[in-house]
Amino acid sequence: MKKSRNEVGRWRLLRQKNIRRRRWLEGQSRRNSRIYTLRKMDNYKHRRSILFIQNAEL
């Protein structure tokens, strides 16, 4: 079945919107995961430094 010009335009817009949203979400999750890993590394370093200080005091 042939679609009218308006339908084609609407379909294309919807598709583009979905692609954009997906790309945006992907970017967000990537950013969040990067922040999460950085925070995790900070905690790890902090814990290690505390352990080191405690061992040095003994």
Short mmCIF file of C-alpha atoms in Angstrom, two decimals:
data_model
loop_
_atom_site.label_atom_id
_atom_site.label_comp_id
_atom_site.label_asym_id
_atom_site.label_seq_id
_atom_site.Cartn_x
_atom_site.Cartn_y
_atom_site.Cartn_z
CA MET A 1 0.00 0.00 0.00
CA LYS A 2 1.37 3.38 -1.01
CA LYS A 3 1.55 5.99 1.72
CA SER A 4 0.61 9.59 1.16
CA ARG A 5 3.28 12.27 1.36
CA ASN A 6 2.08 13.41 4.78
CA GLU A 7 2.19 9.89 6.16
CA VAL A 8 5.73 9.39 4.89
CA GLY A 9 6.83 12.66 6.52
CA ARG A 10 5.17 11.77 9.81
CA TRP A 11 6.71 8.29 9.77
CA ARG A 12 10.16 9.70 9.07
CA LEU A 13 9.83 12.24 11.89
CA LEU A 14 8.77 9.55 14.36
CA ARG A 15 11.67 7.37 13.35
CA GLN A 16 14.14 10.24 13.70
CA LYS A 17 12.74 11.14 17.11
CA ASN A 18 13.21 7.58 18.33
CA ILE A 19 16.76 7.44 17.01
CA ARG A 20 17.62 10.74 18.69
CA ARG A 21 16.10 9.66 21.99
CA ARG A 22 17.95 6.35 21.90
CA ARG A 23 21.24 8.10 21.14
CA TRP A 24 20.64 10.59 23.96
CA LEU A 25 19.80 7.83 26.45
CA GLU A 26 22.90 5.92 25.41
CA GLY A 27 25.00 9.02 26.05
CA GLN A 28 23.41 9.53 29.45
CA SER A 29 24.02 5.97 30.56
CA ARG A 30 27.62 6.14 29.33
CA ARG A 31 28.15 9.34 31.29
CA ASN A 32 26.53 7.84 34.37
CA SER A 33 28.64 4.71 34.19
CA ARG A 34 31.78 6.82 33.88
CA ILE A 35 30.78 8.86 36.95
CA TYR A 36 29.97 5.63 38.78
CA THR A 37 33.36 4.05 38.02
CA LEU A 38 35.19 7.23 39.04
CA ARG A 39 33.30 7.32 42.33
CA LYS A 40 34.07 3.66 42.91
CA MET A 41 37.78 4.25 42.30
CA ASP A 42 37.73 7.19 44.71
CA ASN A 43 36.16 5.05 47.42
CA TYR A 44 38.71 2.34 46.83
CA LYS A 45 41.63 4.77 47.07
CA HIS A 46 40.14 6.34 50.20
CA ARG A 47 39.75 2.96 51.87
CA ARG A 48 43.29 1.98 50.96
CA SER A 49 44.70 5.22 52.36
CA ILE A 50 42.77 4.71 55.63
CA LEU A 51 44.12 1.15 55.88
CA PHE A 52 47.62 2.41 55.22
CA ILE A 53 47.34 5.08 57.93
CA GLN A 54 45.99 2.54 60.45
CA ASN A 55 48.82 0.11 59.68
CA ALA A 56 51.41 2.88 59.96
CA GLU A 57 50.14 3.87 63.42
CA LEU A 58 50.49 0.33 64.81
#
